[in-house]
PDB file of C-alpha atoms in Angstrom:
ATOM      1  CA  UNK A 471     130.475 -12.015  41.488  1.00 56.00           C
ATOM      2  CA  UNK A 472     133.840 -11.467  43.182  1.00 58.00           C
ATOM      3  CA  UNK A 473     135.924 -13.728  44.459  1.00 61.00           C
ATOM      4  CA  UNK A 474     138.192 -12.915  47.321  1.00 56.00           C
ATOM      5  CA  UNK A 475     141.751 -14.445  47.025  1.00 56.00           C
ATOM      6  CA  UNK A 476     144.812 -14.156  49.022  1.00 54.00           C
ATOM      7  CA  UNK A 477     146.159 -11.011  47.049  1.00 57.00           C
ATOM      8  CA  UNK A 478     142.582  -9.084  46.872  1.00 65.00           C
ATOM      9  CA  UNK A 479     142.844  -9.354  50.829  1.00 67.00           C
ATOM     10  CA  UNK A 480     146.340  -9.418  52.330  1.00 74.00           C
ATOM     11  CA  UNK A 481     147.160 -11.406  55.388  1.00 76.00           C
ATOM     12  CA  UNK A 482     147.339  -7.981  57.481  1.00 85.00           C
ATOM     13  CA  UNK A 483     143.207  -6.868  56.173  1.00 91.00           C
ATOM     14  CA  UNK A 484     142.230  -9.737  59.465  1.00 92.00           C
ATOM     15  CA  UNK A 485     144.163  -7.492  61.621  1.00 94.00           C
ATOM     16  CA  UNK A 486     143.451  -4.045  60.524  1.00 94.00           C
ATOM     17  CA  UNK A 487     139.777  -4.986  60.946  1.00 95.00           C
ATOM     18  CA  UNK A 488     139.823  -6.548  64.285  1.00 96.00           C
ATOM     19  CA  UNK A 489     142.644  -3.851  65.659  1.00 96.00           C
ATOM     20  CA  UNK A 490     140.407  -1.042  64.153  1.00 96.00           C
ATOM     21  CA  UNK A 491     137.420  -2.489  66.643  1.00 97.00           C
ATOM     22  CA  UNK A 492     139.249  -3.041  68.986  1.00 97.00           C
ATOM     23  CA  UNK A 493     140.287   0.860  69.542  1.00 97.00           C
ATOM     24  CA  UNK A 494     136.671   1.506  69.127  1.00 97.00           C
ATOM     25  CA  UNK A 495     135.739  -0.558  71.945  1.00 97.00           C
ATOM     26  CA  UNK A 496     138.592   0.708  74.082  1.00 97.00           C
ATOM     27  CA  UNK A 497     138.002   4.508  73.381  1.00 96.00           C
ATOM     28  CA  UNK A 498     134.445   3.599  74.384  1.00 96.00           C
ATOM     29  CA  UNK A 499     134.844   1.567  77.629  1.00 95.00           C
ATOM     30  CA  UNK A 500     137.267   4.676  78.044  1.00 96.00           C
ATOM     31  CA  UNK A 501     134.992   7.052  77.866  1.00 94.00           C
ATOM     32  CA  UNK A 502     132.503   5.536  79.572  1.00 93.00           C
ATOM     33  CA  UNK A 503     134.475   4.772  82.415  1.00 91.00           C
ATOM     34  CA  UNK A 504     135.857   8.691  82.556  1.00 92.00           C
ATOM     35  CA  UNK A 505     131.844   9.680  81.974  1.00 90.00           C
ATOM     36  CA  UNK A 506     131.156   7.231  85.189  1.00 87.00           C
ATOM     37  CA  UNK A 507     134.188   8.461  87.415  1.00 86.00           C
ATOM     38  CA  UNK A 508     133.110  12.077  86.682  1.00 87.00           C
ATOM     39  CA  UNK A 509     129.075  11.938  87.165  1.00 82.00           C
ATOM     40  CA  UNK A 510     128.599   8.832  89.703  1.00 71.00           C
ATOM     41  CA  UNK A 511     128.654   8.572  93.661  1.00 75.00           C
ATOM     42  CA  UNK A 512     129.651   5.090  94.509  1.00 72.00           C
ATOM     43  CA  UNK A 513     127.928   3.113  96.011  1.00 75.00           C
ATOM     44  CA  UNK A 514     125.829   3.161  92.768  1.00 77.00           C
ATOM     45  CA  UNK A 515     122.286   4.831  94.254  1.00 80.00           C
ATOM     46  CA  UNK A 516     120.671   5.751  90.840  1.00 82.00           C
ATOM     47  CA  UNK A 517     119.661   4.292  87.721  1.00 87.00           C
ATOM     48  CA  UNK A 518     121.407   6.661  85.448  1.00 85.00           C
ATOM     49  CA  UNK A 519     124.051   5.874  87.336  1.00 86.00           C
ATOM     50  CA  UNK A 520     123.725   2.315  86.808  1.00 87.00           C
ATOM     51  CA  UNK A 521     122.979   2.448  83.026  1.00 89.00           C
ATOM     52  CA  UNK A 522     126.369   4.548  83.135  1.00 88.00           C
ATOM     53  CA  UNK A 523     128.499   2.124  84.818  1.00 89.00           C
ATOM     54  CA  UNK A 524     126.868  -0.959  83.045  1.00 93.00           C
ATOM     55  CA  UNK A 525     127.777   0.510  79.554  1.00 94.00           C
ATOM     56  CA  UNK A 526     131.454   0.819  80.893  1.00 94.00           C
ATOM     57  CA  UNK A 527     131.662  -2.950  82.250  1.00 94.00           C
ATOM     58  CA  UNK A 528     129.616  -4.192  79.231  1.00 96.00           C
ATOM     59  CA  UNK A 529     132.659  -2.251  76.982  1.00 96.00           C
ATOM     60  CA  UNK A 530     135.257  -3.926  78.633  1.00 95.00           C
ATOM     61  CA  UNK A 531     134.286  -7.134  78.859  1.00 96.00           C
ATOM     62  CA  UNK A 532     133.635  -6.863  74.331  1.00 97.00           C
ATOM     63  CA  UNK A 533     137.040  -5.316  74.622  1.00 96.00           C
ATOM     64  CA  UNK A 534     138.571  -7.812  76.772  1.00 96.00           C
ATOM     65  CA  UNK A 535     137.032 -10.381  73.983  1.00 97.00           C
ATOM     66  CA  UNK A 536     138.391  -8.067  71.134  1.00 96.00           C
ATOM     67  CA  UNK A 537     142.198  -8.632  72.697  1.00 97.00           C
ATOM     68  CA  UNK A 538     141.861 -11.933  72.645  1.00 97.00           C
ATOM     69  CA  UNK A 539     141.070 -11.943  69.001  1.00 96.00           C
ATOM     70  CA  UNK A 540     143.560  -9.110  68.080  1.00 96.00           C
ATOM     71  CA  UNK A 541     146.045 -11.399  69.686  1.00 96.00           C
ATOM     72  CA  UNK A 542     145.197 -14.785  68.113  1.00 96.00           C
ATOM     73  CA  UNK A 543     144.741 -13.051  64.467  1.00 95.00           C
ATOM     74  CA  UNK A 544     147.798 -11.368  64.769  1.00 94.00           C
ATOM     75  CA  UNK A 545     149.758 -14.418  65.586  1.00 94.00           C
ATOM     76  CA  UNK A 546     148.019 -16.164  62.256  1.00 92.00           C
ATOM     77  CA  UNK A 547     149.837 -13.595  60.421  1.00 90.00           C
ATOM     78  CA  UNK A 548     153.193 -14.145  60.864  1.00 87.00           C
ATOM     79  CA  UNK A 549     154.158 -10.702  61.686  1.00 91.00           C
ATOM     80  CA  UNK A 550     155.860 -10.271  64.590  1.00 94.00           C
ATOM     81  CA  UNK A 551     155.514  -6.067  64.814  1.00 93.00           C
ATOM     82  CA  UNK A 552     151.963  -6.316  64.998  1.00 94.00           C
ATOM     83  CA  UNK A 553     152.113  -9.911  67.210  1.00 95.00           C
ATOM     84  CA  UNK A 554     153.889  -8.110  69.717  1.00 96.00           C
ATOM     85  CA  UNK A 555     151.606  -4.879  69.495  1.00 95.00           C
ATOM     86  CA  UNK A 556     148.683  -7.053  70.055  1.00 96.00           C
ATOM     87  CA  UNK A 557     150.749  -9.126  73.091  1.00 97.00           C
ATOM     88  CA  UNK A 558     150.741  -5.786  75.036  1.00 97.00           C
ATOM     89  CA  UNK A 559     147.383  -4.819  73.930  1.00 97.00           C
ATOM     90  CA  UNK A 560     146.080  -7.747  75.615  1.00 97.00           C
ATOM     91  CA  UNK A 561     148.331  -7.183  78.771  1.00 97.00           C
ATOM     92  CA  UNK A 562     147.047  -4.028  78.906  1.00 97.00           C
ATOM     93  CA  UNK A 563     143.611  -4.920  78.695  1.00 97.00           C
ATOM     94  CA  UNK A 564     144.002  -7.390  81.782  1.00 97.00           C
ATOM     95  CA  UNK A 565     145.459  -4.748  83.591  1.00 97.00           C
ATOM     96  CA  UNK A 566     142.863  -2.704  83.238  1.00 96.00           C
ATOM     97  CA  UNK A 567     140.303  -5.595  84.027  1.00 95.00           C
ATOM     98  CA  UNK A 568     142.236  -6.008  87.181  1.00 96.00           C
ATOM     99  CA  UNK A 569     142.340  -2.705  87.944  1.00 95.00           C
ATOM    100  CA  UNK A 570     138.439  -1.844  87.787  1.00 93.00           C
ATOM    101  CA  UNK A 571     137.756  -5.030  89.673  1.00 94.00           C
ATOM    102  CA  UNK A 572     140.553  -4.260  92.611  1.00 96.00           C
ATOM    103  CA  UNK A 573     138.587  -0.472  92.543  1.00 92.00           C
ATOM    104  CA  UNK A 574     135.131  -1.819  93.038  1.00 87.00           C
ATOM    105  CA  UNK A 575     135.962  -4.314  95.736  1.00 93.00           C
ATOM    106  CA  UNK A 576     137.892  -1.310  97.550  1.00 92.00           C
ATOM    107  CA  UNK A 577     136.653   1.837  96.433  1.00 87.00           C
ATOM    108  CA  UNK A 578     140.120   2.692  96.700  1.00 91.00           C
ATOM    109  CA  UNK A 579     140.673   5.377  93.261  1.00 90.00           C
ATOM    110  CA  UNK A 580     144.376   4.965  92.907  1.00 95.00           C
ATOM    111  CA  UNK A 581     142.511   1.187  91.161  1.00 95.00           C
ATOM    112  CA  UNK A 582     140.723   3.684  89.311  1.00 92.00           C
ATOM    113  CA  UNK A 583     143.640   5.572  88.119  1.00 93.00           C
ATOM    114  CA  UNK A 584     145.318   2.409  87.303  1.00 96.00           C
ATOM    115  CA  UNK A 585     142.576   1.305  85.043  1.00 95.00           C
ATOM    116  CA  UNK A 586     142.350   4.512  83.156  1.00 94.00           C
ATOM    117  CA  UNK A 587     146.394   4.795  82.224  1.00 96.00           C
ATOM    118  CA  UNK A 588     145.690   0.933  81.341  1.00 96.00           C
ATOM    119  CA  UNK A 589     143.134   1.807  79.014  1.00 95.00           C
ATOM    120  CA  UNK A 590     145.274   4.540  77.309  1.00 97.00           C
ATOM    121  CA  UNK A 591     147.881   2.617  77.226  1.00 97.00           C
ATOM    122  CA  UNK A 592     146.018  -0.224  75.629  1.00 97.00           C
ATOM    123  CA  UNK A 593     144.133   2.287  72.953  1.00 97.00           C
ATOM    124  CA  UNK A 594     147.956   3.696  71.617  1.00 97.00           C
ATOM    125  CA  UNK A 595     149.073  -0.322  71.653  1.00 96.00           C
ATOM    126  CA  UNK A 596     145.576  -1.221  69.286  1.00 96.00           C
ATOM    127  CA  UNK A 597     146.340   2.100  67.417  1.00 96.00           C
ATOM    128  CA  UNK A 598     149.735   0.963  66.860  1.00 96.00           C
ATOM    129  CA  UNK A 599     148.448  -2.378  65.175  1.00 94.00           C
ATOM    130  CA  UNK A 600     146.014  -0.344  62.882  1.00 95.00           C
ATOM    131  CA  UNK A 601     149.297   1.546  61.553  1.00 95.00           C
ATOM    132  CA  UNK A 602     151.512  -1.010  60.727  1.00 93.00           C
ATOM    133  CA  UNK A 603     148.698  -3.264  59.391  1.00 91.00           C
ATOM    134  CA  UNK A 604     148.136  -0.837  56.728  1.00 86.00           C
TER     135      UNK A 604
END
């Protein structure tokens, strides 16, 4: 049996763990959104195309959730690099929240644009924590 103490797991392992899904569920809801830009028609008139943009939403919203924890585990570790990495991860993430939801009110793709740099933005901010946590 092993038992886990404070100098088997660092106070930086919480971080590299939740920043390393984190960029996993950003590169997806990425992707997903770029595969859903490139192959859909809105309005939405297939299922495909449905499945396509639900996978995208359903992405960001874990992601959304996944900034929120970067953020709050980040701030329980008393380093202030990866605090504020996490900070603009999270602002980032919003962004792009408020980005997709401003596109699919308007269909207006400048929204869409917005979201995507927001994304990428938030993906090098998440990377970023993954680096300095190790």
């Amino acid at each position: 049996m092993i038992i886990m103490t404070e100098s088997r797991i660092g106070r930086n392992t919480p971080v590299l763990i939740a920043s390393s899904v984190e960029t996993i569920l950003l590169t997806g809801a990425f992707l997903a959104g770029t595969a859903t830009m490139l192959n859909d028609n809105f309005p939405i008139k297939a299922t495909w195309m449905a499945a396509l943009l639900s996978s995208h939403l359903s992405l960001a919203i874990l992601s959304g959730l996944g900034a929120v924890l970067l953020f709050a585990i980040s701030y329980l570790s008393n380093r202030k690099d990866l605090f504020y990495l996490s900070a603009i991860t999270a602002l980032f993430v919003g962004l792009a929240a408020g980005g997709g939801l401003a596109f699919y009110a308007t269909y207006n793709y400048m929204f869409s644009y917005l979201m995507a740099l927001s994304f990428i933005l938030a993906i090098i901010c998440s990377t970023g924590c993954i680096a300095y946590s190790v």
